[in-house]
Amino acid sequence: MLLSAPGAHADGRSATAPEPAVTLSDKEAGKGGSITVKGSGWRSGALLMLLVCGQSSPARGVIGGTNSCANADGRAVTTDTKGAFSTKLPVSEPPVPCPCVVHVATVTGEEALADAVFVVAGHPVAALPKQTGQGRLAVLAATRLEGDGSLLTWFGAPPARRLVFTVGNMGSAPVENPVFRVGTAHGVYAPQWEERQWRGTVEPGRKARIELPVELAAGAHGDYRVSLKYGTKVLAEQPWGVGRPWGVTLFWILLCLVVPAALFRIGMAVVDRVRPRSAQTASRRGRRASPLAGATARLPRLRRAPVPTEPVPGARASGTAALPWFTPGSAPSEHSPTTKGHT
């Protein structure tokens, strides 16, 4: 048996375009089973998210946002060229009581959604919160991003900030635990929306200061735009300039320098080991390899000191040593005559 539920669209299409619709193969199933979900009238090539959500109805939507859904067992599907799809969805119990729906919504691009009534067998059922009036939130002051980057963001960690703004309840009913949607867009691309729930109550005529976390992908840099949406209305937009993670660039530069140098050293060591060696080369290398040989060759040559000799008896005090074959007193002098040529 097929159940059909048309969904509201907010993508600015013409009135003649078909509305997104969802059909289910079964209206009731227990935990652990699966159902076939079919859709039509969606945008061509759109990425969709399928969830089983509690505390919901097609008329009021998913109360509490995706916090009321079984997010761990959700499925994603892409529509074909005609905007249709068909996929299996596991049945799981949402974190809040039924009434339940199968919630289908776009992930990127223009927002569109559709809900189909579904019963999770064996799951508790509770009445939906009563609507005593209609709360209407409006931003009263300019939004701003608070927080600074750390050393880790300089090395490519995800940049994170806090979106701070003040809202006032212009309606006649209190707004409890409002669910905002925070979108981040880079350049000309469409925002990527994420749900952020604020815990608290804004009474009629009162205001509240709200802080929501905003985080980008790792290594993100450039000019970004942070948007804040409540329901189908964009409340504020805030520019965010993210600096380039120069630590990553420095790391790659050092890597490009160190790795080739290390490979060159390893390659030269391998070549030096595998090439044949001659005896002359080995001896020359051995001499070069000895650090003491070069140091010894550069030292000045030391002269050996003369060995002192004992004085010969009878030597003159002038320092002239007596010849050994002359006896003292018989050595010829320059004034003593010789036998030859003496007159």
Tab-separated table of C-alpha atoms in Angstrom:
chain	number	residue	atom	x	y	z
A	1	MET	CA	0.000	0.000	0.000
A	2	LEU	CA	1.423	3.387	-1.004
A	3	LEU	CA	0.991	6.528	1.049
A	4	SER	CA	1.604	9.887	-0.552
A	5	ALA	CA	2.351	13.237	1.079
A	6	PRO	CA	3.107	16.411	-0.830
A	7	GLY	CA	5.856	18.630	0.533
A	8	ALA	CA	6.243	22.355	0.685
A	9	HIS	CA	9.016	23.820	-1.435
A	10	ALA	CA	10.910	27.054	-1.019
A	11	ASP	CA	13.162	27.019	-4.070
A	12	GLY	CA	11.419	29.782	-5.980
A	13	ARG	CA	10.029	27.560	-8.750
A	14	SER	CA	7.044	28.530	-10.805
A	15	ALA	CA	3.547	27.534	-9.727
A	16	THR	CA	3.266	25.089	-12.631
A	17	ALA	CA	6.247	23.040	-11.457
A	18	PRO	CA	5.321	19.846	-9.562
A	19	GLU	CA	5.766	19.876	-5.813
A	20	PRO	CA	8.159	17.403	-4.185
A	21	ALA	CA	6.297	14.295	-3.053
A	22	VAL	CA	7.198	11.140	-1.117
A	23	THR	CA	5.564	7.703	-1.245
A	24	LEU	CA	6.175	4.749	1.089
A	25	SER	CA	5.829	1.045	0.379
A	26	ASP	CA	4.373	0.406	3.885
A	27	LYS	CA	2.646	2.702	6.348
A	28	GLU	CA	3.902	0.718	9.391
A	29	ALA	CA	6.979	-1.365	10.165
A	30	GLY	CA	8.956	-2.424	13.205
A	31	LYS	CA	12.515	-1.671	14.191
A	32	GLY	CA	15.031	-3.630	12.134
A	33	GLY	CA	12.863	-3.774	9.012
A	34	SER	CA	13.069	-1.623	5.919
A	35	ILE	CA	10.739	0.221	3.573
A	36	THR	CA	11.028	1.513	0.027
A	37	VAL	CA	10.843	5.284	-0.325
A	38	LYS	CA	10.030	6.813	-3.698
A	39	GLY	CA	9.962	10.471	-4.617
A	40	SER	CA	9.005	12.682	-7.543
A	41	GLY	CA	8.871	16.365	-8.384
A	42	TRP	CA	12.322	17.131	-6.984
A	43	ARG	CA	15.064	19.142	-8.603
A	44	SER	CA	17.165	17.207	-11.113
A	45	GLY	CA	20.405	15.876	-9.624
A	46	ALA	CA	19.518	17.052	-6.098
A	47	LEU	CA	21.149	15.405	-3.091
A	48	LEU	CA	18.441	14.382	-0.583
A	49	MET	CA	18.518	13.207	3.032
A	50	LEU	CA	15.990	10.593	4.265
A	51	LEU	CA	15.237	10.226	7.995
A	52	VAL	CA	12.674	8.608	10.283
A	53	CYS	CA	11.566	11.388	12.649
A	54	GLY	CA	9.348	11.427	15.732
A	55	GLN	CA	7.164	14.168	17.194
A	56	SER	CA	6.242	15.213	13.672
A	57	SER	CA	3.367	15.567	11.259
A	58	PRO	CA	3.137	16.727	7.623
A	59	ALA	CA	1.098	19.753	8.735
A	60	ARG	CA	3.483	20.974	11.450
A	61	GLY	CA	6.723	19.511	10.159
A	62	VAL	CA	9.477	18.042	12.317
A	63	ILE	CA	9.199	19.667	15.735
A	64	GLY	CA	12.663	20.061	17.229
A	65	GLY	CA	14.504	19.717	13.916
A	66	THR	CA	16.730	16.752	13.226
A	67	ASN	CA	17.186	16.257	16.978
A	68	SER	CA	13.861	14.405	16.769
A	69	CYS	CA	15.145	12.054	14.033
A	70	ALA	CA	17.116	8.811	13.932
A	71	ASN	CA	20.145	10.418	12.319
A	72	ALA	CA	22.431	7.399	12.629
A	73	ASP	CA	20.239	5.314	10.292
A	74	GLY	CA	19.518	8.002	7.723
A	75	ARG	CA	20.168	7.590	4.020
A	76	ALA	CA	21.246	9.899	1.203
A	77	VAL	CA	20.099	9.663	-2.408
A	78	THR	CA	20.510	11.700	-5.591
A	79	THR	CA	17.570	12.321	-7.910
A	80	ASP	CA	17.715	11.424	-11.596
A	81	THR	CA	17.260	13.756	-14.552
A	82	LYS	CA	13.469	13.710	-14.025
A	83	GLY	CA	13.716	14.584	-10.327
A	84	ALA	CA	12.686	11.128	-9.091
A	85	PHE	CA	14.321	8.567	-6.821
A	86	SER	CA	13.730	5.180	-5.187
A	87	THR	CA	15.732	3.732	-2.313
A	88	LYS	CA	15.573	1.458	0.732
A	89	LEU	CA	15.358	3.036	4.189
A	90	PRO	CA	15.975	1.010	7.388
A	91	VAL	CA	13.360	1.403	10.105
A	92	SER	CA	14.724	2.639	13.415
A	93	GLU	CA	13.238	4.224	16.522
A	94	PRO	CA	13.625	8.007	16.762
A	95	PRO	CA	14.759	9.534	20.082
A	96	VAL	CA	11.298	11.040	20.754
A	97	PRO	CA	7.817	9.458	20.706
A	98	CYS	CA	5.634	9.208	17.624
A	99	PRO	CA	3.584	10.400	15.667
A	100	CYS	CA	6.363	9.808	13.150
A	101	VAL	CA	7.098	10.696	9.548
A	102	VAL	CA	9.651	9.876	6.900
A	103	HIS	CA	11.333	13.216	6.400
A	104	VAL	CA	13.005	13.977	3.041
A	105	ALA	CA	14.892	17.252	2.530
A	106	THR	CA	17.539	18.683	0.231
A	107	VAL	CA	21.092	18.829	1.522
A	108	THR	CA	22.575	21.433	-0.831
A	109	GLY	CA	21.175	24.190	-2.985
A	110	GLU	CA	17.664	25.585	-2.659
A	111	GLU	CA	15.647	24.213	0.238
A	112	ALA	CA	12.849	21.736	-0.413
A	113	LEU	CA	11.275	19.105	1.855
A	114	ALA	CA	8.458	16.604	2.098
A	115	ASP	CA	7.036	14.404	4.867
A	116	ALA	CA	5.073	11.162	4.729
A	117	VAL	CA	3.159	9.716	7.703
A	118	PHE	CA	4.769	6.568	9.103
A	119	VAL	CA	4.209	4.377	12.183
A	120	VAL	CA	7.113	2.691	13.954
A	121	ALA	CA	5.569	-0.451	15.465
A	122	GLY	CA	6.196	-0.781	19.193
A	123	HIS	CA	7.504	2.796	19.615
A	124	PRO	CA	5.845	5.051	22.230
A	125	VAL	CA	3.283	7.566	21.028
A	126	ALA	CA	2.620	10.977	22.611
A	127	ALA	CA	0.574	14.003	21.672
A	128	LEU	CA	2.258	16.839	19.875
A	129	PRO	CA	2.945	20.016	21.890
A	130	LYS	CA	-0.019	22.343	21.910
A	131	GLN	CA	0.138	25.543	19.936
A	132	THR	CA	-1.060	28.328	22.233
A	133	GLY	CA	-0.113	31.041	19.791
A	134	GLN	CA	2.555	31.901	17.298
A	135	GLY	CA	6.004	33.086	18.273
A	136	ARG	CA	7.992	35.221	15.870
A	137	LEU	CA	11.694	35.848	16.337
A	138	ALA	CA	13.546	38.810	14.872
A	139	VAL	CA	17.169	39.886	15.138
A	140	LEU	CA	17.431	43.096	17.171
A	141	ALA	CA	21.179	43.805	16.900
A	142	ALA	CA	23.897	43.218	14.349
A	143	THR	CA	25.378	39.737	14.336
A	144	ARG	CA	29.086	39.225	14.936
A	145	LEU	CA	31.602	36.426	15.002
A	146	GLU	CA	33.559	35.987	18.215
A	147	GLY	CA	36.647	33.915	18.846
A	148	ASP	CA	40.190	33.718	17.543
A	149	GLY	CA	42.180	31.172	15.678
A	150	SER	CA	44.820	29.026	17.357
A	151	LEU	CA	48.200	27.693	16.333
A	152	LEU	CA	46.502	24.556	15.049
A	153	THR	CA	44.460	26.534	12.511
A	154	TRP	CA	47.773	27.899	11.160
A	155	PHE	CA	48.587	24.274	10.365
A	156	GLY	CA	45.218	23.485	8.741
A	157	ALA	CA	42.876	22.732	11.663
A	158	PRO	CA	39.180	23.629	11.083
A	159	PRO	CA	38.545	27.331	11.794
A	160	ALA	CA	35.827	27.827	14.411
A	161	ARG	CA	33.924	30.869	15.672
A	162	ARG	CA	30.771	31.702	17.645
A	163	LEU	CA	27.914	33.498	15.889
A	164	VAL	CA	26.534	35.930	18.474
A	165	PHE	CA	23.252	37.801	17.999
A	166	THR	CA	20.259	39.100	19.963
A	167	VAL	CA	16.703	38.086	19.072
A	168	GLY	CA	13.350	39.353	20.263
A	169	ASN	CA	10.002	37.563	20.311
A	170	MET	CA	7.572	39.714	18.357
A	171	GLY	CA	4.740	37.171	18.591
A	172	SER	CA	2.109	36.389	21.162
A	173	ALA	CA	3.430	32.978	22.275
A	174	PRO	CA	6.720	31.906	23.860
A	175	VAL	CA	9.310	30.252	21.682
A	176	GLU	CA	10.874	27.230	23.362
A	177	ASN	CA	14.167	25.696	22.246
A	178	PRO	CA	14.195	27.357	18.818
A	179	VAL	CA	16.054	25.573	16.046
A	180	PHE	CA	18.148	27.836	13.820
A	181	ARG	CA	19.962	26.972	10.641
A	182	VAL	CA	23.485	28.244	10.122
A	183	GLY	CA	24.848	28.259	6.590
A	184	THR	CA	28.389	28.862	5.344
A	185	ALA	CA	29.057	29.853	1.743
A	186	HIS	CA	32.378	30.323	-0.058
A	187	GLY	CA	32.492	32.586	-3.072
A	188	VAL	CA	29.529	32.160	-5.406
A	189	TYR	CA	28.503	28.753	-4.031
A	190	ALA	CA	25.222	28.197	-2.198
A	191	PRO	CA	25.330	27.983	1.613
A	192	GLN	CA	25.756	24.636	3.317
A	193	TRP	CA	23.121	24.598	6.067
A	194	GLU	CA	23.412	22.934	9.465
A	195	GLU	CA	20.834	22.925	12.235
A	196	ARG	CA	21.713	24.462	15.598
A	197	GLN	CA	19.275	24.281	18.504
A	198	TRP	CA	19.353	26.856	21.270
A	199	ARG	CA	18.188	25.657	24.682
A	200	GLY	CA	15.927	28.185	26.320
A	201	THR	CA	12.634	30.072	26.096
A	202	VAL	CA	12.024	33.523	24.641
A	203	GLU	CA	8.874	34.982	26.176
A	204	PRO	CA	6.634	37.352	24.166
A	205	GLY	CA	8.093	40.857	24.142
A	206	ARG	CA	11.404	39.664	25.578
A	207	LYS	CA	14.836	39.323	24.015
A	208	ALA	CA	17.682	36.848	24.402
A	209	ARG	CA	21.366	36.726	23.534
A	210	ILE	CA	22.163	33.614	21.516
A	211	GLU	CA	25.533	32.054	20.634
A	212	LEU	CA	25.782	29.351	17.987
A	213	PRO	CA	28.984	27.513	16.984
A	214	VAL	CA	30.231	27.870	13.400
A	215	GLU	CA	32.968	25.640	12.000
A	216	LEU	CA	34.513	25.303	8.547
A	217	ALA	CA	36.286	22.392	6.933
A	218	ALA	CA	39.957	21.676	7.637
A	219	GLY	CA	42.297	23.846	5.592
A	220	ALA	CA	39.551	26.332	4.638
A	221	HIS	CA	40.702	29.847	3.709
A	222	GLY	CA	39.382	32.811	1.792
A	223	ASP	CA	36.212	34.890	1.982
A	224	TYR	CA	33.198	33.149	3.520
A	225	ARG	CA	29.662	34.269	4.297
A	226	VAL	CA	27.790	33.032	7.374
A	227	SER	CA	23.982	33.109	7.140
A	228	LEU	CA	21.404	32.669	9.891
A	229	LYS	CA	17.953	31.291	9.138
A	230	TYR	CA	14.924	30.673	11.353
A	231	GLY	CA	12.161	28.747	9.647
A	232	THR	CA	12.181	29.848	6.023
A	233	LYS	CA	13.430	33.396	6.675
A	234	VAL	CA	17.063	34.481	6.585
A	235	LEU	CA	17.598	36.669	9.637
A	236	ALA	CA	21.181	37.878	9.133
A	237	GLU	CA	24.391	37.434	7.172
A	238	GLN	CA	27.939	37.980	8.369
A	239	PRO	CA	31.182	38.019	6.304
A	240	TRP	CA	34.126	35.980	7.524
A	241	GLY	CA	37.635	36.314	6.130
A	242	VAL	CA	39.722	33.223	6.878
A	243	GLY	CA	43.493	33.455	6.552
A	244	ARG	CA	45.553	30.946	4.636
A	245	PRO	CA	47.123	28.154	6.755
A	246	TRP	CA	50.741	29.058	6.011
A	247	GLY	CA	51.992	26.318	8.305
A	248	VAL	CA	50.843	23.722	5.772
A	249	THR	CA	52.664	25.573	2.971
A	250	LEU	CA	55.839	25.734	5.053
A	251	PHE	CA	55.568	22.022	5.800
A	252	TRP	CA	55.339	21.119	2.110
A	253	ILE	CA	58.271	23.386	1.226
A	254	LEU	CA	60.441	21.738	3.863
A	255	LEU	CA	59.268	18.330	2.731
A	256	CYS	CA	60.215	19.101	-0.879
A	257	LEU	CA	63.694	20.108	0.265
A	258	VAL	CA	64.448	17.426	2.832
A	259	VAL	CA	63.142	14.375	0.964
A	260	PRO	CA	65.209	14.898	-2.256
A	261	ALA	CA	68.321	15.600	-0.183
A	262	ALA	CA	67.783	12.438	1.863
A	263	LEU	CA	67.182	10.352	-1.275
A	264	PHE	CA	70.341	11.767	-2.868
A	265	ARG	CA	72.409	10.851	0.198
A	266	ILE	CA	70.947	7.351	0.294
A	267	GLY	CA	71.533	6.879	-3.437
A	268	MET	CA	75.168	7.998	-3.205
A	269	ALA	CA	75.718	5.647	-0.279
A	270	VAL	CA	74.284	2.738	-2.254
A	271	VAL	CA	76.401	3.556	-5.330
A	272	ASP	CA	79.494	3.827	-3.173
A	273	ARG	CA	78.871	0.354	-1.749
A	274	VAL	CA	78.028	-1.515	-4.943
A	275	ARG	CA	80.715	-0.157	-7.300
A	276	PRO	CA	83.995	-2.204	-7.542
A	277	ARG	CA	87.096	-0.946	-5.728
A	278	SER	CA	90.715	-1.185	-6.917
A	279	ALA	CA	93.672	-1.556	-4.564
A	280	GLN	CA	94.961	1.922	-5.382
A	281	THR	CA	91.545	3.457	-4.786
A	282	ALA	CA	91.178	1.582	-1.519
A	283	SER	CA	94.614	2.730	-0.305
A	284	ARG	CA	93.909	6.322	-1.334
A	285	ARG	CA	90.549	6.195	0.351
A	286	GLY	CA	92.151	4.717	3.443
A	287	ARG	CA	94.574	7.604	3.583
A	288	ARG	CA	91.788	10.084	3.106
A	289	ALA	CA	89.666	8.347	5.648
A	290	SER	CA	92.298	8.699	8.386
A	291	PRO	CA	91.745	12.025	10.103
A	292	LEU	CA	95.081	11.761	11.979
A	293	ALA	CA	97.159	11.449	8.818
A	294	GLY	CA	96.166	14.855	7.492
A	295	ALA	CA	96.587	16.462	10.878
A	296	THR	CA	100.069	14.976	11.330
A	297	ALA	CA	101.193	16.153	7.891
A	298	ARG	CA	100.274	19.723	8.724
A	299	LEU	CA	102.310	19.809	11.981
A	300	PRO	CA	105.721	21.614	11.799
A	301	ARG	CA	108.757	19.355	11.770
A	302	LEU	CA	110.589	19.353	15.061
A	303	ARG	CA	114.433	19.480	15.064
A	304	ARG	CA	116.180	17.019	17.261
A	305	ALA	CA	118.177	18.661	20.004
A	306	PRO	CA	121.965	17.890	19.954
A	307	VAL	CA	123.163	15.353	22.488
A	308	PRO	CA	125.575	16.968	24.951
A	309	THR	CA	129.097	15.343	25.071
A	310	GLU	CA	131.506	15.169	27.974
A	311	PRO	CA	134.503	17.532	27.748
A	312	VAL	CA	137.836	15.909	26.806
A	313	PRO	CA	140.556	16.391	29.408
A	314	GLY	CA	143.044	18.996	28.315
A	315	ALA	CA	140.693	20.864	26.054
A	316	ARG	CA	141.165	24.605	25.922
A	317	ALA	CA	138.681	26.851	27.565
A	318	SER	CA	137.988	28.556	24.262
A	319	GLY	CA	135.863	25.588	23.331
A	320	THR	CA	138.287	23.931	20.842
A	321	ALA	CA	138.388	20.245	21.567
A	322	ALA	CA	141.794	18.518	21.589
A	323	LEU	CA	142.350	15.952	18.940
A	324	PRO	CA	142.588	12.458	20.296
A	325	TRP	CA	145.985	11.635	18.709
A	326	PHE	CA	147.752	14.545	20.413
A	327	THR	CA	148.743	14.552	23.999
A	328	PRO	CA	148.336	17.616	26.079
A	329	GLY	CA	151.218	20.036	25.504
A	330	SER	CA	152.366	18.402	22.287
A	331	ALA	CA	149.788	19.783	19.933
A	332	PRO	CA	151.306	22.116	17.337
A	333	SER	CA	150.535	25.766	17.602
A	334	GLU	CA	150.838	28.567	15.167
A	335	HIS	CA	154.058	29.894	16.801
A	336	SER	CA	155.828	26.566	17.237
A	337	PRO	CA	158.301	25.706	14.412
A	338	THR	CA	158.013	22.532	12.437
A	339	THR	CA	160.888	20.232	11.513
A	340	LYS	CA	160.285	20.635	7.828
A	341	GLY	CA	161.222	23.932	6.395
A	342	HIS	CA	162.584	25.188	9.721
A	343	THR	CA	165.664	27.327	9.497
